[in-house]
Short mmCIF file of C-alpha atoms in Angstrom, two decimals:
data_model
loop_
_atom_site.label_atom_id
_atom_site.label_comp_id
_atom_site.label_asym_id
_atom_site.label_seq_id
_atom_site.Cartn_x
_atom_site.Cartn_y
_atom_site.Cartn_z
CA UNK A 1 0.00 0.00 0.00
CA UNK A 2 2.79 2.45 0.95
CA UNK A 3 4.68 1.79 -2.32
CA UNK A 4 1.50 2.47 -4.32
CA UNK A 5 0.99 5.81 -2.53
CA UNK A 6 4.66 6.76 -2.87
CA UNK A 7 4.65 6.08 -6.60
CA UNK A 8 1.49 8.08 -7.01
CA UNK A 9 2.92 11.00 -5.04
CA UNK A 10 6.08 11.01 -7.15
CA UNK A 11 4.05 11.02 -10.36
CA UNK A 12 1.76 13.82 -9.22
CA UNK A 13 4.74 15.97 -8.19
CA UNK A 14 6.27 16.11 -11.69
CA UNK A 15 6.51 19.63 -13.12
CA UNK A 16 7.34 20.57 -16.68
CA UNK A 17 9.08 23.88 -17.33
CA UNK A 18 8.68 25.64 -20.67
CA UNK A 19 11.58 27.91 -21.70
CA UNK A 20 10.82 31.00 -23.72
CA UNK A 21 13.08 31.60 -26.72
CA UNK A 22 14.88 34.99 -26.63
CA UNK A 23 13.82 37.60 -29.15
CA UNK A 24 16.19 38.24 -32.06
CA UNK A 25 18.43 41.27 -31.58
CA UNK A 26 18.13 42.03 -35.31
CA UNK A 27 14.35 42.11 -35.39
CA UNK A 28 12.90 45.24 -36.99
CA UNK A 29 10.80 47.41 -34.70
CA UNK A 30 7.08 46.99 -35.14
CA UNK A 31 4.06 48.82 -33.88
CA UNK A 32 2.75 47.57 -30.56
CA UNK A 33 -0.28 45.31 -31.11
CA UNK A 34 -3.61 46.31 -29.68
CA UNK A 35 -4.13 44.79 -26.23
CA UNK A 36 -5.93 41.47 -26.39
CA UNK A 37 -9.43 41.32 -25.00
CA UNK A 38 -9.75 38.36 -22.67
CA UNK A 39 -12.83 36.22 -23.32
CA UNK A 40 -15.47 36.15 -20.63
CA UNK A 41 -14.66 33.42 -18.10
CA UNK A 42 -17.55 31.33 -16.81
CA UNK A 43 -18.01 28.26 -14.66
CA UNK A 44 -18.71 25.35 -16.99
CA UNK A 45 -19.25 22.69 -14.31
CA UNK A 46 -22.73 21.20 -13.93
CA UNK A 47 -24.24 21.33 -10.42
CA UNK A 48 -20.92 22.55 -9.00
CA UNK A 49 -22.19 23.01 -5.45
CA UNK A 50 -24.32 19.84 -5.28
CA UNK A 51 -27.36 21.97 -4.43
CA UNK A 52 -29.73 20.76 -7.18
CA UNK A 53 -31.95 17.81 -6.20
CA UNK A 54 -32.48 14.89 -8.55
CA UNK A 55 -35.60 14.81 -10.70
CA UNK A 56 -38.10 12.04 -10.09
CA UNK A 57 -37.45 11.00 -13.71
CA UNK A 58 -33.66 10.88 -13.33
CA UNK A 59 -31.67 7.67 -13.00
CA UNK A 60 -32.37 6.23 -9.57
CA UNK A 61 -29.85 7.33 -6.95
CA UNK A 62 -28.04 9.66 -9.35
CA UNK A 63 -26.31 12.85 -8.30
CA UNK A 64 -27.45 15.57 -10.73
CA UNK A 65 -24.64 16.47 -13.11
CA UNK A 66 -22.41 13.61 -11.97
CA UNK A 67 -21.92 9.91 -12.57
CA UNK A 68 -20.38 8.02 -9.65
CA UNK A 69 -18.88 4.61 -10.32
CA UNK A 70 -20.27 3.07 -7.15
CA UNK A 71 -23.74 4.54 -7.63
CA UNK A 72 -25.95 5.27 -4.64
CA UNK A 73 -24.21 2.56 -2.62
CA UNK A 74 -21.17 4.85 -2.42
CA UNK A 75 -22.13 8.41 -3.33
CA UNK A 76 -24.81 10.61 -1.83
CA UNK A 77 -25.55 14.22 -1.03
CA UNK A 78 -24.85 15.16 2.57
CA UNK A 79 -26.05 18.16 4.56
CA UNK A 80 -23.46 17.62 7.29
CA UNK A 81 -20.99 20.56 7.38
CA UNK A 82 -20.76 21.33 3.65
CA UNK A 83 -18.11 23.77 2.51
CA UNK A 84 -20.85 26.19 1.46
CA UNK A 85 -24.56 26.11 0.76
CA UNK A 86 -26.77 23.35 2.05
CA UNK A 87 -25.11 20.16 0.81
CA UNK A 88 -21.95 18.51 -0.48
CA UNK A 89 -21.10 15.19 -2.08
CA UNK A 90 -19.88 12.47 0.27
CA UNK A 91 -18.42 9.26 -1.14
CA UNK A 92 -17.83 6.17 0.99
CA UNK A 93 -16.10 3.43 -1.05
CA UNK A 94 -17.69 0.10 -0.24
CA UNK A 95 -14.68 -2.06 -1.06
CA UNK A 96 -10.92 -1.91 -1.03
CA UNK A 97 -10.91 -1.98 -4.84
CA UNK A 98 -12.89 1.25 -5.19
CA UNK A 99 -11.58 4.82 -5.34
CA UNK A 100 -15.14 6.21 -5.28
CA UNK A 101 -14.66 8.06 -8.55
CA UNK A 102 -17.30 10.58 -9.68
CA UNK A 103 -17.13 12.20 -13.12
CA UNK A 104 -18.90 14.60 -15.41
CA UNK A 105 -18.49 15.59 -19.05
CA UNK A 106 -17.55 19.23 -19.62
CA UNK A 107 -17.82 20.84 -23.05
CA UNK A 108 -14.68 22.75 -23.99
CA UNK A 109 -13.04 24.54 -26.89
CA UNK A 110 -9.86 23.30 -28.57
CA UNK A 111 -6.48 24.87 -27.82
CA UNK A 112 -7.88 26.60 -24.75
CA UNK A 113 -6.70 26.73 -21.14
CA UNK A 114 -9.09 25.94 -18.29
CA UNK A 115 -8.77 26.00 -14.52
CA UNK A 116 -10.51 23.32 -12.47
CA UNK A 117 -10.91 23.56 -8.71
CA UNK A 118 -12.80 21.85 -5.90
CA UNK A 119 -12.98 21.95 -2.14
CA UNK A 120 -12.33 18.50 -0.69
CA UNK A 121 -12.22 16.83 2.71
CA UNK A 122 -10.54 13.52 3.46
CA UNK A 123 -7.35 11.63 2.72
CA UNK A 124 -5.78 11.15 -0.70
CA UNK A 125 -8.42 13.03 -2.71
CA UNK A 126 -7.73 13.76 -6.38
CA UNK A 127 -9.10 16.24 -8.94
CA UNK A 128 -8.24 16.11 -12.62
CA UNK A 129 -9.40 15.88 -16.22
CA UNK A 130 -8.81 13.36 -18.98
CA UNK A 131 -9.46 13.55 -22.70
CA UNK A 132 -7.95 17.02 -22.87
CA UNK A 133 -5.48 16.04 -25.58
CA UNK A 134 -2.70 17.27 -23.32
CA UNK A 135 -3.42 15.46 -20.06
CA UNK A 136 -1.63 16.62 -16.93
CA UNK A 137 -1.19 15.12 -13.47
CA UNK A 138 -4.14 15.69 -11.11
CA UNK A 139 -4.20 17.98 -8.11
CA UNK A 140 -4.36 16.00 -4.89
CA UNK A 141 -4.15 16.22 -1.13
CA UNK A 142 -2.62 13.61 1.14
CA UNK A 143 -4.87 14.82 3.93
CA UNK A 144 -7.05 17.84 4.65
CA UNK A 145 -6.70 17.46 8.41
CA UNK A 146 -10.42 17.01 8.93
CA UNK A 147 -11.31 20.34 7.33
CA UNK A 148 -11.83 21.58 3.78
CA UNK A 149 -8.95 22.18 1.35
CA UNK A 150 -9.10 23.58 -2.18
CA UNK A 151 -7.51 21.63 -5.02
CA UNK A 152 -6.69 23.46 -8.26
CA UNK A 153 -5.35 22.24 -11.58
CA UNK A 154 -5.01 23.77 -15.04
CA UNK A 155 -5.12 22.06 -18.42
CA UNK A 156 -4.91 23.15 -22.04
CA UNK A 157 -7.03 21.29 -24.55
CA UNK A 158 -5.69 19.80 -27.75
CA UNK A 159 -6.61 20.87 -31.28
CA UNK A 160 -9.54 18.44 -31.58
CA UNK A 161 -10.92 18.49 -28.04
CA UNK A 162 -14.63 19.28 -27.64
CA UNK A 163 -15.26 17.62 -24.25
CA UNK A 164 -13.19 16.54 -21.28
CA UNK A 165 -13.91 14.11 -18.48
CA UNK A 166 -13.66 15.91 -15.15
CA UNK A 167 -13.10 13.54 -12.24
CA UNK A 168 -12.72 13.49 -8.49
CA UNK A 169 -11.85 10.39 -6.50
CA UNK A 170 -10.26 9.10 -3.34
CA UNK A 171 -7.74 6.31 -3.04
CA UNK A 172 -7.83 2.64 -2.16
CA UNK A 173 -8.68 1.86 1.47
CA UNK A 174 -8.43 5.50 2.55
CA UNK A 175 -12.01 5.88 3.74
CA UNK A 176 -14.73 8.38 2.84
CA UNK A 177 -14.17 11.80 1.30
CA UNK A 178 -16.33 14.83 0.53
CA UNK A 179 -16.40 17.29 -2.35
CA UNK A 180 -18.03 20.70 -2.74
CA UNK A 181 -17.90 23.85 -4.87
CA UNK A 182 -16.38 22.36 -8.01
CA UNK A 183 -15.55 24.89 -10.72
CA UNK A 184 -14.23 24.70 -14.28
CA UNK A 185 -13.32 28.20 -15.34
CA UNK A 186 -12.86 29.02 -19.02
CA UNK A 187 -14.20 31.04 -21.91
CA UNK A 188 -17.94 30.95 -22.39
CA UNK A 189 -18.97 29.01 -25.50
CA UNK A 190 -21.20 30.78 -27.98
CA UNK A 191 -24.88 30.20 -27.14
CA UNK A 192 -26.71 27.51 -29.09
CA UNK A 193 -28.69 28.65 -32.13
CA UNK A 194 -32.49 28.68 -31.83
CA UNK A 195 -34.40 27.37 -34.86
CA UNK A 196 -37.89 26.30 -35.85
CA UNK A 197 -36.93 25.13 -39.33
CA UNK A 198 -33.84 24.38 -41.38
CA UNK A 199 -32.53 26.84 -43.96
CA UNK A 200 -32.36 24.77 -47.13
CA UNK A 201 -33.66 24.84 -50.67
CA UNK A 202 -33.60 21.04 -50.84
CA UNK A 203 -37.07 19.60 -51.16
CA UNK A 204 -36.94 17.94 -47.76
CA UNK A 205 -38.93 17.95 -44.52
CA UNK A 206 -37.90 16.66 -41.10
CA UNK A 207 -40.01 14.37 -38.90
CA UNK A 208 -39.25 14.72 -35.17
CA UNK A 209 -40.88 12.56 -32.50
CA UNK A 210 -40.90 13.51 -28.80
CA UNK A 211 -41.13 11.91 -25.35
CA UNK A 212 -41.30 8.11 -25.76
CA UNK A 213 -43.89 6.95 -23.26
CA UNK A 214 -46.10 5.07 -25.76
CA UNK A 215 -44.26 2.80 -28.17
CA UNK A 216 -46.43 0.87 -30.61
CA UNK A 217 -45.52 -1.87 -33.08
CA UNK A 218 -47.70 -0.11 -35.68
CA UNK A 219 -45.52 3.02 -35.59
CA UNK A 220 -42.36 0.93 -35.68
CA UNK A 221 -43.65 -1.01 -38.69
CA UNK A 222 -44.69 2.15 -40.55
CA UNK A 223 -41.23 3.67 -40.07
CA UNK A 224 -39.55 0.48 -41.30
CA UNK A 225 -41.90 -0.03 -44.28
CA UNK A 226 -41.44 3.55 -45.51
CA UNK A 227 -37.76 3.77 -44.56
CA UNK A 228 -38.45 7.04 -42.75
CA UNK A 229 -35.51 8.91 -41.24
CA UNK A 230 -36.74 9.89 -37.78
CA UNK A 231 -35.21 12.32 -35.30
CA UNK A 232 -36.23 10.99 -31.90
CA UNK A 233 -36.30 13.23 -28.82
CA UNK A 234 -36.99 10.70 -26.04
CA UNK A 235 -36.74 11.42 -22.35
CA UNK A 236 -33.99 9.35 -20.71
CA UNK A 237 -36.39 7.23 -18.62
CA UNK A 238 -38.43 5.75 -21.49
CA UNK A 239 -35.26 5.52 -23.58
CA UNK A 240 -33.58 3.52 -20.82
CA UNK A 241 -36.67 1.40 -20.28
CA UNK A 242 -36.84 0.24 -23.91
CA UNK A 243 -33.56 1.15 -25.65
CA UNK A 244 -33.90 -1.53 -28.31
CA UNK A 245 -37.14 0.03 -29.55
CA UNK A 246 -35.48 3.40 -30.09
CA UNK A 247 -32.51 1.75 -31.74
CA UNK A 248 -34.84 -0.01 -34.19
CA UNK A 249 -36.96 3.05 -35.05
CA UNK A 250 -33.82 5.15 -35.66
CA UNK A 251 -32.07 2.50 -37.75
CA UNK A 252 -32.88 4.20 -41.09
CA UNK A 253 -29.96 6.23 -42.44
CA UNK A 254 -30.18 9.86 -41.35
CA UNK A 255 -32.08 9.06 -38.15
CA UNK A 256 -30.73 10.13 -34.77
CA UNK A 257 -31.55 10.39 -31.07
CA UNK A 258 -31.43 13.90 -29.61
CA UNK A 259 -31.91 15.67 -26.27
CA UNK A 260 -35.31 16.53 -24.74
CA UNK A 261 -34.31 17.17 -21.06
CA UNK A 262 -34.59 14.82 -18.10
CA UNK A 263 -37.98 15.70 -16.66
CA UNK A 264 -39.89 17.54 -19.41
CA UNK A 265 -40.12 20.68 -17.27
CA UNK A 266 -40.77 24.18 -18.59
CA UNK A 267 -37.15 25.32 -18.53
CA UNK A 268 -38.07 28.99 -18.30
CA UNK A 269 -39.20 28.32 -14.72
CA UNK A 270 -35.71 27.08 -13.79
CA UNK A 271 -32.42 28.82 -13.06
CA UNK A 272 -29.58 28.63 -15.57
CA UNK A 273 -27.80 26.04 -13.39
CA UNK A 274 -30.95 23.90 -13.16
CA UNK A 275 -31.45 24.10 -16.92
CA UNK A 276 -27.88 22.91 -17.45
CA UNK A 277 -28.54 19.85 -15.26
CA UNK A 278 -31.70 19.04 -17.25
CA UNK A 279 -29.89 19.24 -20.59
CA UNK A 280 -26.50 17.78 -19.65
CA UNK A 281 -27.89 14.84 -17.67
CA UNK A 282 -30.20 13.91 -20.56
CA UNK A 283 -27.23 14.16 -22.93
CA UNK A 284 -25.17 11.87 -20.72
CA UNK A 285 -27.93 9.28 -20.35
CA UNK A 286 -28.64 9.15 -24.08
CA UNK A 287 -24.94 8.99 -24.89
CA UNK A 288 -24.50 5.98 -22.60
CA UNK A 289 -27.51 4.22 -24.14
CA UNK A 290 -26.99 4.98 -27.84
CA UNK A 291 -23.27 5.74 -28.09
CA UNK A 292 -23.56 9.17 -29.72
CA UNK A 293 -23.81 12.50 -27.94
CA UNK A 294 -26.81 14.65 -28.93
CA UNK A 295 -26.12 17.99 -30.60
CA UNK A 296 -29.75 19.15 -30.89
CA UNK A 297 -32.05 20.04 -27.99
CA UNK A 298 -35.86 20.17 -28.13
CA UNK A 299 -37.12 22.33 -25.23
CA UNK A 300 -40.26 20.89 -23.59
CA UNK A 301 -43.37 22.88 -24.53
CA UNK A 302 -41.08 24.87 -26.90
CA UNK A 303 -40.30 27.05 -23.86
CA UNK A 304 -36.81 28.51 -23.80
CA UNK A 305 -34.93 31.71 -22.94
CA UNK A 306 -31.41 33.08 -23.14
CA UNK A 307 -30.33 30.87 -20.24
CA UNK A 308 -31.50 27.83 -22.22
CA UNK A 309 -29.29 28.73 -25.17
CA UNK A 310 -26.23 29.14 -22.95
CA UNK A 311 -26.95 26.04 -20.85
CA UNK A 312 -27.41 24.01 -24.04
CA UNK A 313 -24.08 25.26 -25.39
CA UNK A 314 -22.40 24.34 -22.10
CA UNK A 315 -23.71 20.80 -22.70
CA UNK A 316 -22.29 20.62 -26.24
CA UNK A 317 -25.61 21.37 -27.94
CA UNK A 318 -25.43 23.44 -31.13
CA UNK A 319 -29.15 23.91 -31.94
CA UNK A 320 -32.23 24.49 -29.77
CA UNK A 321 -35.01 23.30 -32.06
CA UNK A 322 -38.76 23.85 -31.96
CA UNK A 323 -40.90 23.17 -35.09
CA UNK A 324 -43.16 24.89 -37.57
CA UNK A 325 -45.76 22.14 -38.03
CA UNK A 326 -47.58 19.75 -35.70
CA UNK A 327 -49.09 16.44 -36.77
CA UNK A 328 -49.47 14.93 -33.26
CA UNK A 329 -52.66 13.29 -31.98
CA UNK A 330 -54.56 13.65 -35.25
CA UNK A 331 -53.56 17.28 -35.93
CA UNK A 332 -52.44 18.70 -39.27
CA UNK A 333 -51.23 22.16 -38.26
CA UNK A 334 -48.75 24.08 -40.36
CA UNK A 335 -47.76 27.26 -38.54
CA UNK A 336 -47.08 29.37 -41.62
CA UNK A 337 -49.18 30.21 -44.67
CA UNK A 338 -49.71 27.44 -47.20
CA UNK A 339 -48.54 23.85 -47.17
CA UNK A 340 -45.32 22.32 -45.90
CA UNK A 341 -42.20 24.01 -47.29
CA UNK A 342 -38.58 22.91 -47.74
CA UNK A 343 -36.80 22.76 -44.40
CA UNK A 344 -39.94 22.50 -42.28
CA UNK A 345 -39.65 20.63 -38.99
CA UNK A 346 -42.70 18.52 -38.14
CA UNK A 347 -43.55 17.79 -34.52
CA UNK A 348 -44.95 14.36 -33.60
CA UNK A 349 -45.06 12.34 -30.38
CA UNK A 350 -44.58 8.68 -29.43
CA UNK A 351 -48.28 8.01 -28.81
CA UNK A 352 -50.83 5.35 -29.72
CA UNK A 353 -51.80 7.52 -32.73
CA UNK A 354 -48.26 7.87 -34.11
CA UNK A 355 -48.67 5.39 -36.99
CA UNK A 356 -51.63 7.31 -38.42
CA UNK A 357 -49.99 10.65 -37.56
CA UNK A 358 -46.93 9.64 -39.58
CA UNK A 359 -49.12 8.51 -42.46
CA UNK A 360 -50.87 11.88 -42.50
CA UNK A 361 -47.59 13.82 -42.24
CA UNK A 362 -46.05 11.76 -45.06
CA UNK A 363 -49.07 12.42 -47.25
CA UNK A 364 -48.77 16.17 -46.58
CA UNK A 365 -45.07 16.06 -47.47
CA UNK A 366 -45.79 14.14 -50.68
CA UNK A 367 -48.48 16.66 -51.66
CA UNK A 368 -45.93 19.46 -51.24
CA UNK A 369 -43.30 17.59 -53.27
CA UNK A 370 -41.09 17.00 -50.23
CA UNK A 371 -39.26 13.96 -48.90
CA UNK A 372 -38.40 13.22 -45.24
CA UNK A 373 -34.69 13.63 -44.55
CA UNK A 374 -32.26 13.20 -41.67
CA UNK A 375 -32.11 16.31 -39.51
CA UNK A 376 -28.68 16.07 -37.91
CA UNK A 377 -26.76 16.16 -41.19
CA UNK A 378 -28.50 19.42 -42.16
CA UNK A 379 -27.60 21.11 -38.87
CA UNK A 380 -23.86 20.39 -38.88
#
């Protein structure tokens, strides 16, 4: 045990020094460049203070914004002496083979420097990030002496990085540890783009299907028979309950599974931090189930605000999409003059009427000389 800790301490203590090359004495004088304007720095971490409670539709025992390897058997929110606010994360590894690791995915920009920090309590607690493209040793504390201690580390992303895996963990057989007030400071990403249709002159229309509570063989058969590319926006709970169904109905080329929040709440009633949990946790659940991270977000009830656009961007979402036609539950509503037009987005729902709703939507598209197409490829 002592040799493992010693080796780890030696590795974490490594420091790399970069030497600046001297300027040439023969260089011609040049005008002084205009001072650079630093980008706005924001906290990109999701639920950094562990203050946001889990939705009733979230994964059972989950910590909003985080995925802990030991699940609820190891990790839980605690109200006992947090660093700040009303709660902190406390992890109690249940076996000698567990470090109690908890992680979250953070969206980043390439070739950019970020600072990660967290207040920790316990022995041998580590904070770091992987997948940066230029990984560095974590920050760590041998002991915090029973109180809280801040860990800080900096990393610079590589040229292709779009997300990193932020982690915090303890060490083997070192007992419980607590974490609070996690921050990832860096430049704010550009807000996601709101859209109700797709700008294209191609004679295409896009069928989008929300929620996922009612899954019928008739709808599945209609999609397969007509080879319809479908953009599904399921909530994580029905998607996790019947993942094979959603894999089958999105098997046609051009189909995809996108983000629709965790709990189908009107996001405009939530804070920016709460909106980020709703979007990022749904992204993480769908990525684990289907293997591809969503890049499009459908706000429940089409309700969104400026916080939604920024929260979506912080979760790696590029487009916040509503629709301009609704063929759900027997409707045939086109929310602009005339018939369906190129680039229109059609709203449908996974209901017991979906097979006939799809038939009616397909007939309307045919009458307008349009063909259903895959949405994601048009929004890249």
